[in-house]
Coordinates of C-alpha atoms in Angstrom, one line a residue:
M1 CA -11.8 -22.1 5.5
I2 CA -10.9 -23.1 2.0
E3 CA -13.9 -25.0 0.6
E4 CA -12.5 -26.2 -2.7
I5 CA -9.7 -25.7 -5.3
R6 CA -10.3 -26.2 -9.0
I7 CA -7.2 -26.7 -11.2
Q8 CA -6.8 -26.7 -14.9
N9 CA -3.8 -27.4 -17.1
L10 CA -1.2 -27.3 -14.3
G11 CA 1.6 -29.8 -14.6
V12 CA 0.2 -33.3 -14.9
I13 CA -3.2 -32.1 -13.9
G14 CA -5.6 -31.6 -16.8
R15 CA -8.6 -30.7 -14.8
A16 CA -9.2 -31.5 -11.1
Q17 CA -11.5 -30.4 -8.3
V18 CA -10.2 -30.8 -4.7
Q19 CA -13.0 -30.6 -2.2
L20 CA -11.8 -29.6 1.3
G21 CA -13.6 -29.3 4.6
P22 CA -13.1 -28.5 8.3
G23 CA -10.8 -30.6 10.5
L24 CA -7.9 -32.7 9.2
T25 CA -7.7 -33.5 5.5
V26 CA -4.8 -35.6 4.1
L27 CA -3.7 -35.8 0.5
T28 CA -2.0 -39.0 -0.5
G29 CA -1.0 -40.8 -3.8
E30 CA 1.9 -42.4 -5.4
T31 CA 5.0 -40.5 -6.2
G32 CA 4.5 -38.3 -9.3
A33 CA 0.7 -38.6 -9.1
G34 CA 0.2 -34.9 -8.8
K35 CA 0.2 -34.0 -5.1
T36 CA 2.9 -31.4 -5.7
M37 CA 0.8 -29.7 -8.3
V38 CA -2.1 -29.4 -5.8
L39 CA 0.3 -27.5 -3.5
T40 CA 1.6 -25.5 -6.4
A41 CA -2.0 -24.5 -7.2
L42 CA -2.5 -23.5 -3.6
S43 CA 0.7 -21.5 -3.7
L44 CA -0.6 -19.6 -6.8
L45 CA -3.8 -18.8 -5.0
L46 CA -1.8 -17.4 -2.1
G47 CA 0.2 -15.0 -4.3
G48 CA 3.2 -17.3 -4.9
K49 CA 5.5 -16.9 -7.9
A50 CA 4.1 -18.0 -11.2
D51 CA 6.3 -20.2 -13.4
P52 CA 5.1 -20.6 -17.0
A53 CA 7.0 -23.9 -17.1
T54 CA 4.3 -25.4 -14.9
V55 CA 1.6 -24.9 -17.5
R56 CA 0.6 -28.2 -19.0
T57 CA 2.2 -29.1 -22.4
Q58 CA 0.3 -27.8 -25.4
A59 CA -2.0 -25.7 -23.2
Q60 CA -2.2 -21.9 -23.6
A61 CA -2.6 -21.2 -19.9
A62 CA -3.2 -22.8 -16.5
A63 CA -5.9 -21.6 -14.1
V64 CA -6.6 -22.2 -10.4
E65 CA -9.7 -21.2 -8.6
G66 CA -10.2 -21.3 -4.9
R67 CA -13.4 -20.7 -2.9
V68 CA -12.9 -19.4 0.6
V69 CA -15.5 -18.9 3.4
L70 CA -14.8 -16.1 5.8
P71 CA -16.5 -14.5 8.8
A72 CA -18.1 -11.1 8.0
D73 CA -15.5 -9.2 10.1
A74 CA -12.4 -11.2 8.9
P75 CA -9.4 -8.9 8.1
A76 CA -8.9 -10.8 4.8
L77 CA -12.5 -10.1 3.8
V78 CA -12.1 -6.4 4.6
R79 CA -8.9 -6.2 2.5
A80 CA -10.6 -8.0 -0.4
E81 CA -13.5 -5.6 -0.3
E82 CA -11.0 -2.7 -0.3
A83 CA -9.7 -4.1 -3.5
G84 CA -13.2 -4.1 -5.0
A85 CA -14.1 -7.8 -4.5
E86 CA -17.7 -8.9 -4.4
L87 CA -18.9 -12.0 -2.6
D88 CA -20.8 -14.8 -4.3
D89 CA -24.5 -15.3 -3.4
D90 CA -23.6 -17.9 -0.8
G91 CA -21.2 -15.4 0.9
S92 CA -18.0 -17.1 -0.2
L93 CA -15.0 -15.3 -1.8
L94 CA -13.6 -16.6 -5.1
L95 CA -9.9 -16.4 -5.7
V96 CA -8.5 -16.9 -9.3
R97 CA -5.0 -17.1 -10.7
T98 CA -4.1 -17.7 -14.3
V99 CA -0.6 -18.3 -15.7
G100 CA 0.1 -18.0 -19.4
A101 CA 2.4 -20.5 -21.1
G102 CA 5.8 -19.3 -22.0
G103 CA 7.8 -20.0 -25.1
D104 CA 6.6 -19.6 -28.7
G105 CA 3.3 -17.8 -28.9
G106 CA 2.8 -17.6 -25.1
S107 CA 2.9 -14.5 -23.0
G108 CA 3.9 -16.2 -19.7
R109 CA 1.9 -13.5 -17.9
S110 CA 0.1 -14.2 -14.6
R111 CA -3.1 -12.5 -13.6
A112 CA -4.9 -12.5 -10.3
F113 CA -8.6 -12.0 -9.5
V114 CA -10.4 -11.6 -6.1
G115 CA -14.1 -11.7 -6.0
G116 CA -14.4 -11.0 -9.7
R117 CA -12.0 -8.0 -9.7
S118 CA -8.6 -8.0 -11.3
V119 CA -6.0 -7.2 -8.6
P120 CA -2.2 -7.1 -8.3
Q121 CA -0.5 -10.4 -7.3
G122 CA 0.5 -8.7 -4.0
V123 CA -3.1 -8.5 -2.9
L124 CA -3.3 -12.3 -2.9
G125 CA -0.2 -12.4 -0.8
E126 CA -1.8 -10.0 1.7
L127 CA -4.9 -12.2 1.9
A128 CA -2.7 -15.3 2.4
Q129 CA -1.1 -13.9 5.5
A130 CA -4.5 -13.8 7.2
L131 CA -5.8 -17.0 5.6
V132 CA -3.2 -19.8 5.6
T133 CA 0.0 -20.9 7.3
V134 CA 2.1 -23.1 5.1
H135 CA 4.8 -25.4 6.4
G136 CA 7.2 -27.3 4.2
Q137 CA 10.9 -28.0 3.8
A138 CA 11.6 -24.3 3.3
D139 CA 9.7 -23.4 6.5
Q140 CA 11.8 -25.9 8.4
A141 CA 14.8 -24.0 7.2
R142 CA 13.2 -20.7 8.4
L143 CA 12.8 -22.2 11.8
R144 CA 16.5 -22.1 12.1
S145 CA 16.6 -18.3 11.9
P146 CA 16.5 -16.3 15.1
A147 CA 14.0 -13.9 13.6
H148 CA 11.5 -16.8 13.0
Q149 CA 12.1 -18.1 16.5
R150 CA 11.4 -14.6 18.0
E151 CA 8.2 -14.4 16.0
A152 CA 7.1 -17.7 17.3
L153 CA 7.7 -16.6 20.9
D154 CA 5.9 -13.3 20.3
A155 CA 2.9 -15.2 18.9
F156 CA 2.9 -17.4 22.1
V157 CA 2.9 -14.6 24.6
G158 CA -0.5 -13.3 23.7
P159 CA -2.6 -10.5 22.1
Q160 CA -1.5 -7.8 24.6
H161 CA 2.2 -8.5 23.9
R162 CA 1.5 -8.2 20.2
D163 CA -0.2 -4.8 20.8
T164 CA 2.9 -3.7 22.7
L165 CA 5.1 -4.9 19.8
A166 CA 3.0 -2.9 17.3
R167 CA 3.3 0.2 19.4
Y168 CA 7.0 -0.3 19.7
R169 CA 7.5 -0.7 16.0
A170 CA 5.4 2.4 15.3
A171 CA 7.5 4.4 17.8
W172 CA 10.7 3.0 16.3
A173 CA 9.6 4.0 12.8
E174 CA 8.7 7.5 13.9
R175 CA 12.0 7.8 15.7
A176 CA 13.8 6.9 12.5
R177 CA 11.8 9.6 10.6
V178 CA 12.5 12.3 13.2
D179 CA 16.2 11.4 13.3
A180 CA 16.4 11.6 9.5
E181 CA 14.8 15.1 9.5
L182 CA 17.0 16.2 12.4
T183 CA 20.1 15.0 10.6
E184 CA 19.1 16.8 7.4
L185 CA 18.4 20.1 9.3
V186 CA 21.8 20.0 11.1
E187 CA 23.8 19.0 8.1
R188 CA 22.2 21.7 5.9
A189 CA 22.4 24.5 8.5
Q190 CA 25.1 26.4 6.5
D191 CA 23.0 26.1 3.3
R192 CA 19.9 27.3 5.1
S193 CA 21.8 30.3 6.5
R194 CA 23.1 31.2 3.0
E195 CA 19.6 30.9 1.5
A196 CA 18.1 33.0 4.3
E197 CA 20.6 35.8 3.7
L198 CA 19.9 35.9 0.0
L199 CA 16.2 36.0 0.7
R200 CA 16.7 38.9 3.2
L201 CA 18.6 40.9 0.6
G202 CA 15.9 40.3 -2.0
L203 CA 13.0 41.1 0.3
G204 CA 14.9 44.2 1.5
E205 CA 15.2 45.5 -2.1
V206 CA 11.5 44.8 -2.7
E207 CA 10.6 46.6 0.5
R208 CA 12.7 49.6 -0.5
V209 CA 11.1 50.0 -3.9
D210 CA 7.7 49.1 -2.5
P211 CA 6.0 48.2 -5.8
Q212 CA 2.2 48.5 -5.8
P213 CA -0.1 46.0 -7.6
G214 CA -0.5 47.1 -11.3
E215 CA 1.9 50.0 -10.9
D216 CA 4.1 49.0 -13.8
V217 CA 1.1 48.9 -16.2
A218 CA -0.2 52.3 -15.0
L219 CA 3.2 53.9 -15.3
A220 CA 3.7 52.5 -18.8
E221 CA 0.4 54.1 -19.9
E222 CA 1.3 57.4 -18.3
A223 CA 4.8 57.5 -19.9
E224 CA 3.2 56.9 -23.3
R225 CA 0.8 59.7 -22.7
L226 CA 3.3 62.2 -21.5
A227 CA 5.7 61.4 -24.4
H228 CA 3.0 62.2 -27.0
A229 CA 1.3 65.1 -25.2
E230 CA 1.3 67.5 -28.2
D231 CA 0.0 65.0 -30.6
L232 CA -2.7 64.0 -28.2
R233 CA -3.6 67.7 -27.7
A234 CA -3.9 68.3 -31.4
A235 CA -6.1 65.3 -31.9
A236 CA -8.4 66.1 -29.0
S237 CA -8.7 69.8 -30.0
G238 CA -9.6 68.9 -33.6
A239 CA -12.1 66.3 -32.5
H240 CA -13.7 68.8 -30.0
A241 CA -14.0 71.5 -32.7
A242 CA -15.5 69.0 -35.1
L243 CA -18.2 68.2 -32.6
T244 CA -18.9 71.7 -31.3
G245 CA -18.0 74.0 -34.2
D246 CA -15.4 76.8 -34.4
E247 CA -16.8 79.2 -31.9
D248 CA -13.8 81.6 -32.2
G249 CA -13.9 81.8 -36.0
G250 CA -15.3 84.7 -38.0
T251 CA -17.9 82.5 -39.7
E252 CA -20.2 80.1 -38.2
A253 CA -18.8 76.6 -38.6
L254 CA -21.0 73.6 -39.2
S255 CA -20.5 71.2 -36.2
A256 CA -21.4 67.6 -36.0
A257 CA -23.7 68.4 -33.1
A258 CA -25.6 71.0 -35.2
V259 CA -25.9 68.6 -38.1
V260 CA -27.3 65.9 -35.9
E261 CA -29.7 68.3 -34.3
H262 CA -30.9 69.5 -37.7
A263 CA -31.6 65.9 -38.7
R264 CA -33.5 65.2 -35.5
R265 CA -35.8 68.2 -36.0
L266 CA -36.6 67.1 -39.6
L267 CA -37.4 63.6 -38.5
D268 CA -39.3 64.7 -35.5
Q269 CA -41.6 66.9 -37.6
A270 CA -42.3 64.2 -40.1
G271 CA -42.5 61.5 -37.4
A272 CA -46.1 62.6 -36.5
H273 CA -47.1 61.0 -39.8
D274 CA -45.0 57.8 -39.7
P275 CA -44.0 55.8 -36.6
T276 CA -40.9 54.5 -38.4
L277 CA -39.5 58.0 -38.7
A278 CA -40.5 58.8 -35.1
A279 CA -38.4 55.9 -34.0
L280 CA -35.5 57.0 -36.1
A281 CA -35.9 60.5 -34.6
T282 CA -35.5 59.0 -31.1
R283 CA -32.3 57.2 -32.1
V284 CA -30.8 60.3 -33.7
A285 CA -31.6 62.2 -30.5
E286 CA -29.7 59.6 -28.6
A287 CA -26.7 60.1 -30.9
G288 CA -26.9 63.8 -30.2
Y289 CA -26.7 63.1 -26.5
L290 CA -23.7 60.8 -27.0
L291 CA -21.9 63.6 -29.1
A292 CA -22.6 66.1 -26.4
D293 CA -21.2 63.8 -23.7
A294 CA -18.1 63.1 -25.9
S295 CA -17.5 66.8 -26.5
T296 CA -17.7 67.5 -22.7
E297 CA -15.2 64.7 -21.9
L298 CA -12.9 66.0 -24.6
G299 CA -13.0 69.4 -23.1
A300 CA -12.1 68.0 -19.7
Y301 CA -9.3 65.9 -21.2
L302 CA -7.8 69.0 -22.8
E303 CA -7.8 70.9 -19.5
D304 CA -6.0 68.0 -17.8
L305 CA -3.6 67.3 -20.6
Q306 CA -0.3 69.0 -20.0
A307 CA 3.2 68.4 -21.4
D308 CA 5.2 68.0 -18.2
P309 CA 8.8 67.0 -18.8
R310 CA 9.5 66.8 -15.1
R311 CA 6.7 64.3 -14.5
L312 CA 7.9 62.3 -17.5
E313 CA 11.3 62.1 -15.9
V314 CA 9.8 60.9 -12.6
V315 CA 7.8 58.2 -14.4
H316 CA 10.9 57.0 -16.2
Q317 CA 12.9 56.9 -13.0
R318 CA 10.2 54.9 -11.2
R319 CA 9.9 52.5 -14.1
A320 CA 13.7 52.0 -13.9
E321 CA 13.4 51.1 -10.2
L322 CA 10.7 48.6 -10.9
G323 CA 12.8 47.2 -13.7
T324 CA 15.6 46.2 -11.3
L325 CA 13.0 44.1 -9.5
T326 CA 11.5 42.5 -12.6
R327 CA 14.9 41.6 -13.9
S328 CA 15.6 39.6 -10.7
Y329 CA 12.4 38.4 -9.2
G330 CA 9.7 38.2 -11.9
A331 CA 8.6 39.1 -15.4
D332 CA 6.3 41.9 -14.0
V333 CA 5.3 43.5 -10.7
A334 CA 2.6 40.9 -10.1
E335 CA 5.2 38.1 -10.2
V336 CA 7.6 40.2 -8.0
L337 CA 4.9 40.5 -5.4
A338 CA 4.2 36.8 -5.6
W339 CA 7.9 36.0 -5.1
A340 CA 8.0 38.3 -2.1
A341 CA 5.1 36.6 -0.5
A342 CA 6.5 33.1 -1.0
S343 CA 10.0 34.1 0.0
G344 CA 8.7 35.7 3.2
L345 CA 7.1 32.4 4.2
R346 CA 10.3 30.5 3.2
L347 CA 12.4 32.9 5.3
L348 CA 10.2 32.3 8.3
E349 CA 10.7 28.6 7.8
L350 CA 14.4 29.0 7.5
E351 CA 14.7 31.3 10.5
G352 CA 12.6 28.8 12.5
G353 CA 15.1 26.0 11.7
D354 CA 16.9 26.3 15.0
Q355 CA 13.6 26.2 16.8
R356 CA 12.6 23.1 14.7
I357 CA 15.9 21.5 15.6
E358 CA 15.2 21.9 19.3
E359 CA 11.6 20.6 18.8
L360 CA 12.9 17.5 16.9
R361 CA 15.5 16.9 19.6
G362 CA 12.8 17.0 22.2
T363 CA 10.6 14.7 20.2
R364 CA 13.4 12.3 19.7
D365 CA 14.2 12.2 23.4
A366 CA 10.5 11.5 24.2
L367 CA 10.5 8.7 21.6
D368 CA 13.7 7.2 23.0
A369 CA 12.0 7.1 26.5
S370 CA 8.9 5.5 25.0
I371 CA 10.9 3.0 23.0
A372 CA 13.0 2.1 26.1
E373 CA 9.8 1.6 28.1
L374 CA 8.1 -0.5 25.5
A375 CA 11.3 -2.5 24.9
A376 CA 11.4 -3.3 28.6
E377 CA 7.7 -4.4 28.5
L378 CA 8.5 -6.6 25.5
T379 CA 11.5 -8.1 27.3
R380 CA 9.3 -8.9 30.4
G381 CA 6.7 -10.6 28.2
R382 CA 9.2 -12.7 26.3
A383 CA 11.1 -13.6 29.4
D384 CA 7.9 -14.7 31.2
A385 CA 6.7 -16.7 28.3
A386 CA 10.0 -18.3 27.3
Q387 CA 10.0 -21.0 29.9
R388 CA 6.3 -21.7 29.4
L389 CA 6.8 -22.2 25.7
A390 CA 9.8 -24.4 26.3
D391 CA 7.8 -26.6 28.7
V392 CA 4.8 -26.9 26.3
V393 CA 7.0 -27.8 23.3
S394 CA 9.1 -30.2 25.3
Q395 CA 6.0 -32.0 26.5
E396 CA 4.8 -32.2 22.9
L397 CA 8.2 -33.5 21.8
T398 CA 7.9 -36.3 24.3
G399 CA 4.6 -37.2 22.7
L400 CA 6.2 -37.1 19.3
A401 CA 8.6 -40.0 20.2
M402 CA 11.5 -37.7 21.2
A403 CA 11.7 -38.9 24.8
G404 CA 14.1 -36.8 26.8
A405 CA 14.2 -34.1 24.2
Q406 CA 13.8 -30.5 25.5
L407 CA 13.5 -27.2 23.9
Q408 CA 15.2 -24.2 25.5
V409 CA 14.1 -20.7 24.7
V410 CA 16.7 -18.1 25.6
V411 CA 16.0 -14.4 25.8
E412 CA 19.1 -12.2 26.0
P413 CA 19.8 -8.5 25.5
A414 CA 20.7 -7.7 21.9
D415 CA 23.8 -5.8 21.0
A416 CA 21.6 -2.8 20.3
P417 CA 17.8 -2.2 20.1
G418 CA 16.2 -2.9 16.8
P419 CA 12.8 -2.6 15.1
H420 CA 11.5 -5.6 17.1
G421 CA 12.8 -4.7 20.6
A422 CA 16.0 -5.0 22.5
D423 CA 16.1 -8.8 22.8
R424 CA 17.8 -11.7 21.0
V425 CA 15.7 -14.8 21.1
E426 CA 17.3 -18.2 20.4
M427 CA 15.9 -21.7 20.6
L428 CA 18.1 -24.5 21.6
L429 CA 17.3 -28.2 21.3
V430 CA 18.5 -31.0 23.6
P431 CA 17.7 -34.0 21.4
H432 CA 17.9 -36.6 24.1
A433 CA 18.8 -36.9 27.8
G434 CA 22.5 -36.1 28.4
A435 CA 23.0 -34.4 25.1
P436 CA 24.2 -30.8 25.0
A437 CA 21.8 -28.0 24.0
R438 CA 22.6 -26.8 20.5
P439 CA 20.9 -24.1 18.4
L440 CA 18.2 -25.3 16.1
G441 CA 20.1 -23.8 13.2
K442 CA 23.1 -25.9 13.8
G443 CA 22.3 -29.2 15.4
A444 CA 18.8 -30.3 14.5
S445 CA 18.1 -32.9 11.7
G446 CA 15.3 -32.6 9.2
G447 CA 13.1 -35.0 11.1
E448 CA 13.8 -33.3 14.4
L449 CA 13.0 -29.9 12.9
S450 CA 9.7 -31.3 11.5
R451 CA 8.6 -32.4 14.9
V452 CA 9.8 -29.2 16.6
M453 CA 7.8 -27.2 14.0
L454 CA 4.7 -29.2 14.6
A455 CA 5.1 -29.0 18.4
L456 CA 5.4 -25.2 18.1
E457 CA 2.2 -25.0 16.0
V458 CA 0.4 -27.1 18.6
A459 CA 1.7 -24.9 21.4
L460 CA 0.7 -21.7 19.5
A461 CA -2.7 -23.1 18.8
T462 CA -3.3 -23.6 22.5
A463 CA -1.8 -20.2 23.5
P464 CA -4.0 -17.1 24.1
H465 CA -4.6 -15.3 20.8
D466 CA -7.2 -13.1 19.1
D467 CA -9.0 -14.2 16.0
E468 CA -6.9 -11.9 13.7
A469 CA -3.6 -13.3 14.9
R470 CA -4.0 -16.9 13.7
P471 CA -5.0 -18.0 10.2
G472 CA -7.8 -20.5 10.0
T473 CA -6.0 -22.9 7.7
F474 CA -2.7 -24.8 8.1
V475 CA -1.0 -26.6 5.3
F476 CA 1.8 -29.1 6.0
D477 CA 3.9 -30.5 3.1
E478 CA 5.5 -33.8 4.2
V479 CA 5.9 -32.6 7.8
D480 CA 6.5 -36.2 8.6
A481 CA 9.7 -36.4 6.4
G482 CA 12.5 -38.3 8.1
V483 CA 10.3 -40.0 10.8
G484 CA 8.4 -43.2 11.0
G485 CA 6.9 -45.7 13.4
R486 CA 5.6 -44.4 16.7
A487 CA 6.8 -40.9 15.9
A488 CA 4.6 -40.9 12.8
I489 CA 1.6 -41.9 14.8
E490 CA 2.2 -39.1 17.3
I491 CA 2.6 -36.6 14.4
G492 CA -0.8 -37.7 13.1
R493 CA -2.3 -37.4 16.6
R494 CA -0.9 -33.9 17.0
L495 CA -2.2 -32.8 13.6
A496 CA -5.6 -34.1 14.5
E497 CA -5.4 -32.1 17.8
L498 CA -4.4 -29.0 15.8
A499 CA -7.3 -29.6 13.5
R500 CA -9.9 -29.4 16.3
G501 CA -9.9 -25.6 16.0
S502 CA -8.6 -25.1 12.5
Q503 CA -8.6 -26.4 9.0
V504 CA -5.5 -28.6 8.4
L505 CA -4.4 -29.9 5.0
V506 CA -1.5 -32.4 5.1
V507 CA 0.4 -34.0 2.2
T508 CA 1.9 -37.2 3.5
H509 CA 3.4 -40.5 2.5
L510 CA 2.9 -42.1 5.9
A511 CA -0.2 -44.2 6.6
Q512 CA 0.3 -43.6 10.3
V513 CA -0.4 -39.9 9.7
A514 CA -3.2 -40.4 7.1
A515 CA -5.1 -42.6 9.5
F516 CA -6.0 -39.6 11.7
A517 CA -7.6 -37.7 8.9
D518 CA -11.2 -36.6 9.0
R519 CA -11.2 -36.5 5.2
H520 CA -8.8 -38.5 3.0
L521 CA -8.2 -37.5 -0.6
V522 CA -6.2 -39.7 -3.0
V523 CA -4.6 -38.4 -6.2
T524 CA -4.0 -40.9 -9.0
K525 CA -3.1 -40.6 -12.7
S526 CA -4.8 -41.9 -15.8
T527 CA -3.3 -42.1 -19.3
S528 CA -4.7 -40.4 -22.3
D529 CA -3.1 -40.9 -25.7
G530 CA 0.0 -42.2 -24.0
V531 CA 0.3 -39.1 -21.7
D532 CA -0.1 -39.1 -17.9
V533 CA -2.9 -36.8 -16.8
V534 CA -4.9 -36.2 -13.6
T535 CA -8.6 -35.5 -14.3
E536 CA -11.5 -34.7 -12.0
S537 CA -12.2 -38.4 -11.4
D538 CA -8.6 -38.9 -10.3
V539 CA -8.8 -36.7 -7.1
R540 CA -11.3 -38.5 -5.0
P541 CA -12.2 -38.9 -1.3
V542 CA -11.9 -42.4 0.0
D543 CA -13.7 -44.0 2.9
G544 CA -14.5 -47.5 4.2
E545 CA -12.8 -50.3 2.3
D546 CA -11.3 -47.9 -0.2
R547 CA -9.5 -46.0 2.5
V548 CA -8.2 -49.3 4.0
R549 CA -6.8 -50.3 0.6
E550 CA -5.1 -46.9 0.3
L551 CA -3.5 -47.1 3.7
A552 CA -2.4 -50.7 2.9
R553 CA -0.8 -49.4 -0.3
M554 CA 1.0 -46.7 1.7
L555 CA 2.2 -49.3 4.2
S556 CA 3.4 -52.0 1.9
G557 CA 3.1 -50.8 -1.7
Q558 CA 0.4 -53.4 -2.3
D559 CA -3.3 -52.6 -1.7
D560 CA -4.2 -56.3 -1.9
S561 CA -1.9 -57.5 0.9
Q562 CA -4.0 -59.0 3.6
A563 CA -1.3 -58.2 6.3
A564 CA -1.1 -54.6 5.2
R565 CA -4.9 -54.3 5.2
T566 CA -5.1 -55.7 8.7
H567 CA -2.4 -53.2 9.8
A568 CA -4.3 -50.4 8.1
A569 CA -7.5 -51.3 9.9
E570 CA -5.6 -51.3 13.2
L571 CA -4.3 -47.8 12.4
L572 CA -7.8 -46.6 11.8
E573 CA -9.0 -48.1 15.0
L574 CA -6.0 -46.6 16.9
S575 CA -6.6 -43.2 15.5
S576 CA -10.3 -43.2 16.5
V577 CA -9.5 -43.8 20.2
G578 CA -10.1 -40.6 22.1
R579 CA -11.4 -38.7 19.2

């Protein structure tokens, strides 16, 4: 339920607070008083399009706040919390919409907030679907569309039917996805075959060469070593001789090892008298061990080092083979191996294309069978409910001063199945006894459409439904347009009936409708500095004598007419009968 709406700088409204409540609330006032701006404010809260032109002259921005009370498990509340909204301390949800003024110095931007969190405008629209149903002149036009008529019938059938429709639509969407994938696979069969052949050639070449991880790096190092074998031998031999001395020479050469050993002995002898020299003797001894290890490894290196032209040729040939791969499939062997791994998986995928095609065809056949079964179930539900809906609405039309009027709901096979089933639903109206049945979209007047729409809402309100399927608030903008007299009284009665289980807000010019309200709000204008403006004091609930005067004004244009006041009192007494 919407508890209240606060409006600031919107159209003629400077600042206003509209207090709402359960049951039927009517909003009345003279033409141009600002009733339309109240509905505009509600539209903004529900995610409607923002128009900077509606911002009050000389104001920088317009703002609308709405406070909504929802059950803890309401879908709208769940969606709001997903968007980051937080509830107020009293458990209500605050919706805010601001609209910047356009023109010079104005941004014209609109911003939306839910529960204190800035959200995209679309979030308000999502919440609106679960919160409010709005009926106005545009909605009467939508009633002429077969899609809207089908939706009304589906809503009347019941929750199980809606579950079936949801499963049908899911299967239909999945069938479209499968068919798109299947079409792509079939159409690209030649491209896949060509790609697979190229991959086979590449993988065959890699398999023939059989590169090993890091092989290119190792071969490069070996080639460098073999190409400079003599230089390496000379350097290693000289270093070995320097470390160990010239053992083949005629004179004893002074070796690095011998020099270090001599230093160690000197330090070791003197170290008995000074710990510092003893520590240095230890470090020099360690250097001697390192020199001994190095000389041993140099000796082994010289034994293994050979100038082998044949091996060098083999290494160059192997590097050339690897080069053919790196020129085509990667900068080095590591990238070539990575390409081969990925290409192997891709080849498996391509070679499995035919199998995937068969799988998809099987899936499509299964979905076609499921869609046909669900479509048949939808058809049965619609056909069973069509006559019941027609009877209920026709009975309501009789009560709405359309004696002899009948609604016919026709369910026929569609030319082809679609996302909503295999049926074409059309509503026909017989406006009076003896008249031919004509489609709502062609033969119904505005007044007749208003009453058909209200009769449908009453029928849907009394039909089986789950809590998530029906919003808790209904808004009717001049649903009584084009009617009067007894028909207006019956419209008021039906609105009151609908309001027994829902919150209903009605903007009306007819006293016959307003008399049935549980809460009557009147919008008036005051003048400030020669400019019309609606302030908080100008949106007020009326009761007792004030309400009688307002109804009298609506009846005759004069709130002091005794005859009009007598008629207004009679209307109030009539509306209270049976309530």
